CSV table of C-alpha atoms in Angstrom, one decimal:
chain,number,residue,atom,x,y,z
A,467,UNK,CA,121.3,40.8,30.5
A,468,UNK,CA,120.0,37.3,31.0
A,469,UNK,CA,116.4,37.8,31.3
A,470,UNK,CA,113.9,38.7,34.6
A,471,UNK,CA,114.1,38.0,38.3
A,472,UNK,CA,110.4,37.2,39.4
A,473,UNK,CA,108.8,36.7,42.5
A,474,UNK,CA,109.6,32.4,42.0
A,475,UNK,CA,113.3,33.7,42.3
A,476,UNK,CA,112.8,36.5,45.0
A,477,UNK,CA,113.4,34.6,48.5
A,478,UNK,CA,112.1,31.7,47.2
A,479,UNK,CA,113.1,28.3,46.6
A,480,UNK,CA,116.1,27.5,44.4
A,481,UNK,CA,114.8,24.3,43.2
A,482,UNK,CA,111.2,25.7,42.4
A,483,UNK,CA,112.5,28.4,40.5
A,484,UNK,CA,114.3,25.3,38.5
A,485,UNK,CA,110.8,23.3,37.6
A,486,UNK,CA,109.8,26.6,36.4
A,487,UNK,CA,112.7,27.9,34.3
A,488,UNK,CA,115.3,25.0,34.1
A,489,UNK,CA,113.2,21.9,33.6
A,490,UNK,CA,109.8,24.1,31.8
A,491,UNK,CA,107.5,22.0,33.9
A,492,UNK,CA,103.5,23.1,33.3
A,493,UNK,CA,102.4,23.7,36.9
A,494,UNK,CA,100.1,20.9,38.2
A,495,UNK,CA,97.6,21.1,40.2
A,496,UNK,CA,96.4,24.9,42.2
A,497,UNK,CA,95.9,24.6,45.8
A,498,UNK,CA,92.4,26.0,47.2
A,499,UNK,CA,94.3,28.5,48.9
A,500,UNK,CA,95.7,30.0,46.0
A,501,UNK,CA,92.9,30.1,43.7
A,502,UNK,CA,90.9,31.8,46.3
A,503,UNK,CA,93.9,34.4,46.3
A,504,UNK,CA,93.2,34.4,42.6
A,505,UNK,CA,89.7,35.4,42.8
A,506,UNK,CA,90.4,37.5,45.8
A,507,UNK,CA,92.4,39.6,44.3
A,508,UNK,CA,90.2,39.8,40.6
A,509,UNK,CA,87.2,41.2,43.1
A,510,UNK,CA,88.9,43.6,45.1
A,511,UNK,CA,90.8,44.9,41.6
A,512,UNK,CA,87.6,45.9,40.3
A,513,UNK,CA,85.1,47.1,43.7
A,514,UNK,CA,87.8,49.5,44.5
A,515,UNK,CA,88.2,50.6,40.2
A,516,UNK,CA,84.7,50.2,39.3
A,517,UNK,CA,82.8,50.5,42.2
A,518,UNK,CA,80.8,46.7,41.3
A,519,UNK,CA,82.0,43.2,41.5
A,520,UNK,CA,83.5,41.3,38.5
A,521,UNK,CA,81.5,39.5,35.9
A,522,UNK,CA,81.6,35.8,35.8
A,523,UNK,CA,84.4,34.5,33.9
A,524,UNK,CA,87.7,31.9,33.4
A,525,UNK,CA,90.5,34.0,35.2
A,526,UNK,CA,93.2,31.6,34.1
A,527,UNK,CA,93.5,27.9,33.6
A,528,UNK,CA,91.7,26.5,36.3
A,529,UNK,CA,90.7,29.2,38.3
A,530,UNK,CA,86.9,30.3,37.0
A,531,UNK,CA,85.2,33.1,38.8
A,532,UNK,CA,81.4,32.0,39.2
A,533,UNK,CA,78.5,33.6,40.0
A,534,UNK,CA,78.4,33.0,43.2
A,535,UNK,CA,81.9,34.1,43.4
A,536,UNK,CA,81.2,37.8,42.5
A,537,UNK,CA,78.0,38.3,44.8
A,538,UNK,CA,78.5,41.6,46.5
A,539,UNK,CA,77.5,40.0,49.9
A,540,UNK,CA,79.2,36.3,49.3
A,541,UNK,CA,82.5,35.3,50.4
A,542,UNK,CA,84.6,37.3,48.5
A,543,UNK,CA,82.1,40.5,48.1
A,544,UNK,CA,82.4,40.6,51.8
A,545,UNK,CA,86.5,39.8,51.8
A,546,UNK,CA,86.9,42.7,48.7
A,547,UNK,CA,84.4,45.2,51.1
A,548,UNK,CA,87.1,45.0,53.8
A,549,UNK,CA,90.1,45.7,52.2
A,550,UNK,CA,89.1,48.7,50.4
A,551,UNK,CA,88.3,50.6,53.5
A,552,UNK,CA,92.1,50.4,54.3
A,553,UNK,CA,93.3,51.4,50.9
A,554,UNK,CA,94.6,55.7,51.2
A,555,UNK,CA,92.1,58.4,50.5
A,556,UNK,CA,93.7,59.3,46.9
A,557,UNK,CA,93.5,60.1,43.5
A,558,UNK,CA,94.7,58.8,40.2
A,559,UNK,CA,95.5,55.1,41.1
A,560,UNK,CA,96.9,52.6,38.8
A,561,UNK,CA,95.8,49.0,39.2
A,562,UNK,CA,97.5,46.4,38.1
A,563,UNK,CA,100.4,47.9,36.8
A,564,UNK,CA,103.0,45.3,34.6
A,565,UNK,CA,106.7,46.8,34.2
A,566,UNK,CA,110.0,46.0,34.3
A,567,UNK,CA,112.9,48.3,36.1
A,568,UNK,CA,116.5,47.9,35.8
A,569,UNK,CA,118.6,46.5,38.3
A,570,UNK,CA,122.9,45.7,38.6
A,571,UNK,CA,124.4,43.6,41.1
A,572,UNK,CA,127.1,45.2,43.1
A,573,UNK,CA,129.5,42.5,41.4
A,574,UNK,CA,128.1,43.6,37.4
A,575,UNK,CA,125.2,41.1,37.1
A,576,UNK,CA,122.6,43.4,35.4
A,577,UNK,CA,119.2,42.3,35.3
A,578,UNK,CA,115.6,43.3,34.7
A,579,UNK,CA,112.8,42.6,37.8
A,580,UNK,CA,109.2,42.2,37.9
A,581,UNK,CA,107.1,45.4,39.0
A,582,UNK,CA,103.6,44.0,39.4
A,583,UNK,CA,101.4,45.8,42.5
A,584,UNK,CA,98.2,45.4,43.0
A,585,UNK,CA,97.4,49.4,43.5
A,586,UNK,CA,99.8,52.4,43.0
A,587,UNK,CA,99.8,56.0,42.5
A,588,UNK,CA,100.8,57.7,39.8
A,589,UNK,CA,104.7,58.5,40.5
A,590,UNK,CA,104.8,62.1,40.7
A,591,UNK,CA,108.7,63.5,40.3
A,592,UNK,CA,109.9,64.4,44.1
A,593,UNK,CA,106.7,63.3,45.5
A,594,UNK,CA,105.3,60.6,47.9
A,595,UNK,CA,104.1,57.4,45.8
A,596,UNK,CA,101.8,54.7,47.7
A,597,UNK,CA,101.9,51.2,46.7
A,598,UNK,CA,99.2,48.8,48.3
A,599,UNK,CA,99.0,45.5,48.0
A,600,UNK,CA,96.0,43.1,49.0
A,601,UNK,CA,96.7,39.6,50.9
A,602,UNK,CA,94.7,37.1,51.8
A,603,UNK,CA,95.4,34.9,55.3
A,604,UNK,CA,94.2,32.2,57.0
A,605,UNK,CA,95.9,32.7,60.4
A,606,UNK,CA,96.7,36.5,61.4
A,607,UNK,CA,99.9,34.7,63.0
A,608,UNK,CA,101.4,34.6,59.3
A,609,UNK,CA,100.8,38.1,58.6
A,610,UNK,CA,104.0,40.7,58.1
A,611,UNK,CA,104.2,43.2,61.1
A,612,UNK,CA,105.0,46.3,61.7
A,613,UNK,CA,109.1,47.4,62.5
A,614,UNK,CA,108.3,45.7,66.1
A,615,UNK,CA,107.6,42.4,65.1
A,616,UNK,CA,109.1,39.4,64.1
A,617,UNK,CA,108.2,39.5,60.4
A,618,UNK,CA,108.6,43.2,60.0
A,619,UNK,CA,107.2,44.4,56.7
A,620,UNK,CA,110.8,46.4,56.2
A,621,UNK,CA,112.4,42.9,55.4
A,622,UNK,CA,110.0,42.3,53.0
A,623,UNK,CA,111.5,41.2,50.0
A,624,UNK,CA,108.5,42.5,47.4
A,625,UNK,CA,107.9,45.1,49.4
A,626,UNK,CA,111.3,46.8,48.8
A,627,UNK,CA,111.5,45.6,45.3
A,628,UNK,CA,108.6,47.3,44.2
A,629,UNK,CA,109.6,50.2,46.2
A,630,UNK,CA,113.2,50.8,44.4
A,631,UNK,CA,110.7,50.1,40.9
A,632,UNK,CA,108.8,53.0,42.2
A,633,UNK,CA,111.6,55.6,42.9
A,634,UNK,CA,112.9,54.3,39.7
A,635,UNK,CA,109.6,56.1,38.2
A,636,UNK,CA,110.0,59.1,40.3
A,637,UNK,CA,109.1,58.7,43.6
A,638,UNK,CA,111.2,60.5,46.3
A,639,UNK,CA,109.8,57.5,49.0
A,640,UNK,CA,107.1,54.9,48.8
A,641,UNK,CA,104.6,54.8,51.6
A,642,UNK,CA,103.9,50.9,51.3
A,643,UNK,CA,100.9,49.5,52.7
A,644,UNK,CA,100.0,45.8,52.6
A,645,UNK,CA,96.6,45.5,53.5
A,646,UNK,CA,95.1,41.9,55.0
A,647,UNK,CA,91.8,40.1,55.1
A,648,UNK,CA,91.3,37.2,57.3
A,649,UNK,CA,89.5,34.6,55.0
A,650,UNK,CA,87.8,33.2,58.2
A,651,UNK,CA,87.0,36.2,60.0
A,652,UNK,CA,86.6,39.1,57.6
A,653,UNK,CA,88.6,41.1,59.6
A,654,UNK,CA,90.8,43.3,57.7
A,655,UNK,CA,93.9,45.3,59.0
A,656,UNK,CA,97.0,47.3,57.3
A,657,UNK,CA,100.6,47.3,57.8
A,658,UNK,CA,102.8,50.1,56.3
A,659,UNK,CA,106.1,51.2,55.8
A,660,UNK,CA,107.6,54.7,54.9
A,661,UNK,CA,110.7,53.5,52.1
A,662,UNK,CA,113.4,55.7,51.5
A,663,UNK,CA,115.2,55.5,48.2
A,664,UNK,CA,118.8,55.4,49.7
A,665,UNK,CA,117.7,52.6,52.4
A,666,UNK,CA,116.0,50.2,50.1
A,667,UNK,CA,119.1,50.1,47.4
A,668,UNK,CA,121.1,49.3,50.5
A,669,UNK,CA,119.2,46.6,51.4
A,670,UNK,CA,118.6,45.1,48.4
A,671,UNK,CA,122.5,44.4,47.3
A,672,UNK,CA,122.1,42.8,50.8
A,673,UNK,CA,119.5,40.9,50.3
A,674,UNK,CA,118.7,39.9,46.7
A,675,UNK,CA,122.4,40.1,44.7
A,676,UNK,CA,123.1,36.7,45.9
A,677,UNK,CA,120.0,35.1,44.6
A,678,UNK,CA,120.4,37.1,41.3
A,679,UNK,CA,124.3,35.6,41.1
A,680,UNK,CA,123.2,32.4,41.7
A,681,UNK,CA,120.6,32.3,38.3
A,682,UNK,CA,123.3,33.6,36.3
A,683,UNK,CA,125.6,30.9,37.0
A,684,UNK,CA,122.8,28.3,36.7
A,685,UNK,CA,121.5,29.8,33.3
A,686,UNK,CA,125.3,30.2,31.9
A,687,UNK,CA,125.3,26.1,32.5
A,688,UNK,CA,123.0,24.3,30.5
A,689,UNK,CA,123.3,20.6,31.6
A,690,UNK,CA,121.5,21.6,35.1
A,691,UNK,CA,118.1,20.7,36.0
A,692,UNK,CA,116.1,21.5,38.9
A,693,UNK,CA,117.2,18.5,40.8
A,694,UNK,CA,120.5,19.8,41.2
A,695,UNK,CA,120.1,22.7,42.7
A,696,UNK,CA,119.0,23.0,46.8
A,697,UNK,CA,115.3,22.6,47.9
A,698,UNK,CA,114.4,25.3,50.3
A,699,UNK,CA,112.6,23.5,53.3
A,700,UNK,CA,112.1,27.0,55.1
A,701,UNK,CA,110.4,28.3,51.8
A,702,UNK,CA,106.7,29.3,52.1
A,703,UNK,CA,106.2,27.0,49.0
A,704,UNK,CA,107.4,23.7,51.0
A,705,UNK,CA,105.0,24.8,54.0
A,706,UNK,CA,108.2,26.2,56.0
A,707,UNK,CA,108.6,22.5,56.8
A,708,UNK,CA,110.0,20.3,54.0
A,709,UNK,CA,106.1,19.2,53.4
A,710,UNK,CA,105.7,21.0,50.1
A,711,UNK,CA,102.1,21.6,50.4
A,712,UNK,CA,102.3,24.5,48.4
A,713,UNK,CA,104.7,23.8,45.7
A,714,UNK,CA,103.7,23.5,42.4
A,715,UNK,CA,105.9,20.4,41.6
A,716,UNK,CA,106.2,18.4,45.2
A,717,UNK,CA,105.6,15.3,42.9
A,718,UNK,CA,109.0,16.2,41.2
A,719,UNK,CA,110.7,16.9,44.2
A,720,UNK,CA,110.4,14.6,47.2
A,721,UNK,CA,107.2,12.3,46.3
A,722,UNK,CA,103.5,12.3,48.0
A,723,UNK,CA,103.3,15.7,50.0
A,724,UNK,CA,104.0,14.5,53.9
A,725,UNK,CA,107.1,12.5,52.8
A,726,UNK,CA,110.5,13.1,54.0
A,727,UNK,CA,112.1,15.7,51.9
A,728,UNK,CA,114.7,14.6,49.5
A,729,UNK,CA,118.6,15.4,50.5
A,730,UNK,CA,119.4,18.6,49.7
A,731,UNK,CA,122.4,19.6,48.1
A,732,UNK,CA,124.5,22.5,49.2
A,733,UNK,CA,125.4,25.6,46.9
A,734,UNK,CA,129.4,24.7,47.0
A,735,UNK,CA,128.2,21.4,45.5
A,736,UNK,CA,126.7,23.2,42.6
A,737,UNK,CA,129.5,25.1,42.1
A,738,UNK,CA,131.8,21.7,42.0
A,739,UNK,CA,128.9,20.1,39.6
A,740,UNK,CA,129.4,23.1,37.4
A,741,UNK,CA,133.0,22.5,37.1
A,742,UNK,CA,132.4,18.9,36.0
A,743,UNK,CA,130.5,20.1,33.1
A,744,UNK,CA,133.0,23.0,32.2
A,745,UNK,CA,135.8,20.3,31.9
């Protein structure tokens, strides 16, 4: 074993991943966008549990869920309202579950992965399980799809990761619904997905055993920092446009968010930087 994917490794950007884990940066300064998912998500957590909004409080460093914040018909009162008429008519949800699930690459790289939805059922063996998940959005245009679109929820990388971590607990499939609230709007609209045990190991080794690979032979090297592995312009965390406007660490990276990104390196030219240090 050599320790947990996350959701910073899942699809994301190698470099990222190497401010967090490599180099053991503190992350600087949170974007509005993401502390409002923050609070978002703290509200909607307890009107569906509790049937009341949240008490005023400091969520995490820098994120501090006011007053205002919590009133049933302010911003995120009226955000938290809407999502919850989406969630499934059903009993014995589990919020906020934390665990871990087992997962091997198909060449032998065993790992463990982050399980971490926002609302589940309680997996019942041979049984549908529903996993919801609450997102915020700015722009309905960034929003996964259903099968006919062009970011279909079934090529969701979380979505089939926490899927498999359901079957692992029992589940024969995993109706997955990922519920949306425009933060402009109000409006509020879900997407789901019917997973099948069988489809979504396929699809992982497809999709995620080359990421895993990669962290193991980063982790089994030492000398490497975060600079030497490739920045992800595509990411969501560099803006999909080499901007990093909503990386933790653009400073780090490429300068003053809006400069050019930096050059980045290629994966065969980690593999001869490896080398170097092996000899």
């Amino acid at each position: 074993m050599f320790g947990t994917l996350d959701n910073v490794a899942i699809g994301g950007c190698p470099r990222l991943w190497g401010f967090n884990y490599l180099d053991k940066l503190e992350r600087g300064y949170l974007g509005e966008h993401l502390v409002d998912g923050i609070k978002f998500h703290k509200c909607v957590e307890h009107l569906h549990r509790d049937g009341v909004m949240p008490e005023p409080r400091v969520l995490q460093p820098g994120v501090v869920l006011t007053a205002e914040d919590v009133l049933p018909e302010g911003h995120f009162g009226r955000m938290a309202r809407a999502a919850i008429v989406h969630v499934p008519r059903h009993d014995g949800w589990v919020h906020e579950y934390v665990g871990l699930f087992p997962w091997t690459t198909s060449n032998g790289v065993e790992v463990h992965i982050d399980l971490r939805p926002d609302l589940m059922s309680e997996p019942q063996p041979d049984l549908l399980a529903y996993l919801v998940d609450f997102k915020s959005t700015g722009n309905k245009r960034n929003a996964l799809t259903g099968d006919a679109g062009k970011k279909p929820l079934r090529d969701d990388v979380q979505a089939n990761v926490y899927s498999h971590g359901m079957h692992l607990l029992g589940a024969n499939s995993t109706l997955a619904r990922w519920i949306y609230v425009d933060r402009n709007t109000y409006a509020a609209w879900p997407v789901e997905r019917l997973f099948r045990p069988e489809t979504v190991v396929d699809w992982l080794h497809k999709n995620i055993d080359g990421t895993i690979e990669l962290i193991h032979s980063i982790r089994s090297n030492p000398a490497l920092r975060a600079m030497d592995l490739p920045g992800d312009e595509s990411s969501p965390a560099c803006g999909g446009d080499g901007s990093g406007r909503f990386c933790d660490f653009p400073s780090h990276c490429q300068g003053p968010v809006g400069a050019k990104p930096s050059r980045l390196i290629q994966l065969d030219e980690i593999n001869r930087y490896i080398g170097r240090k092996e000899t």
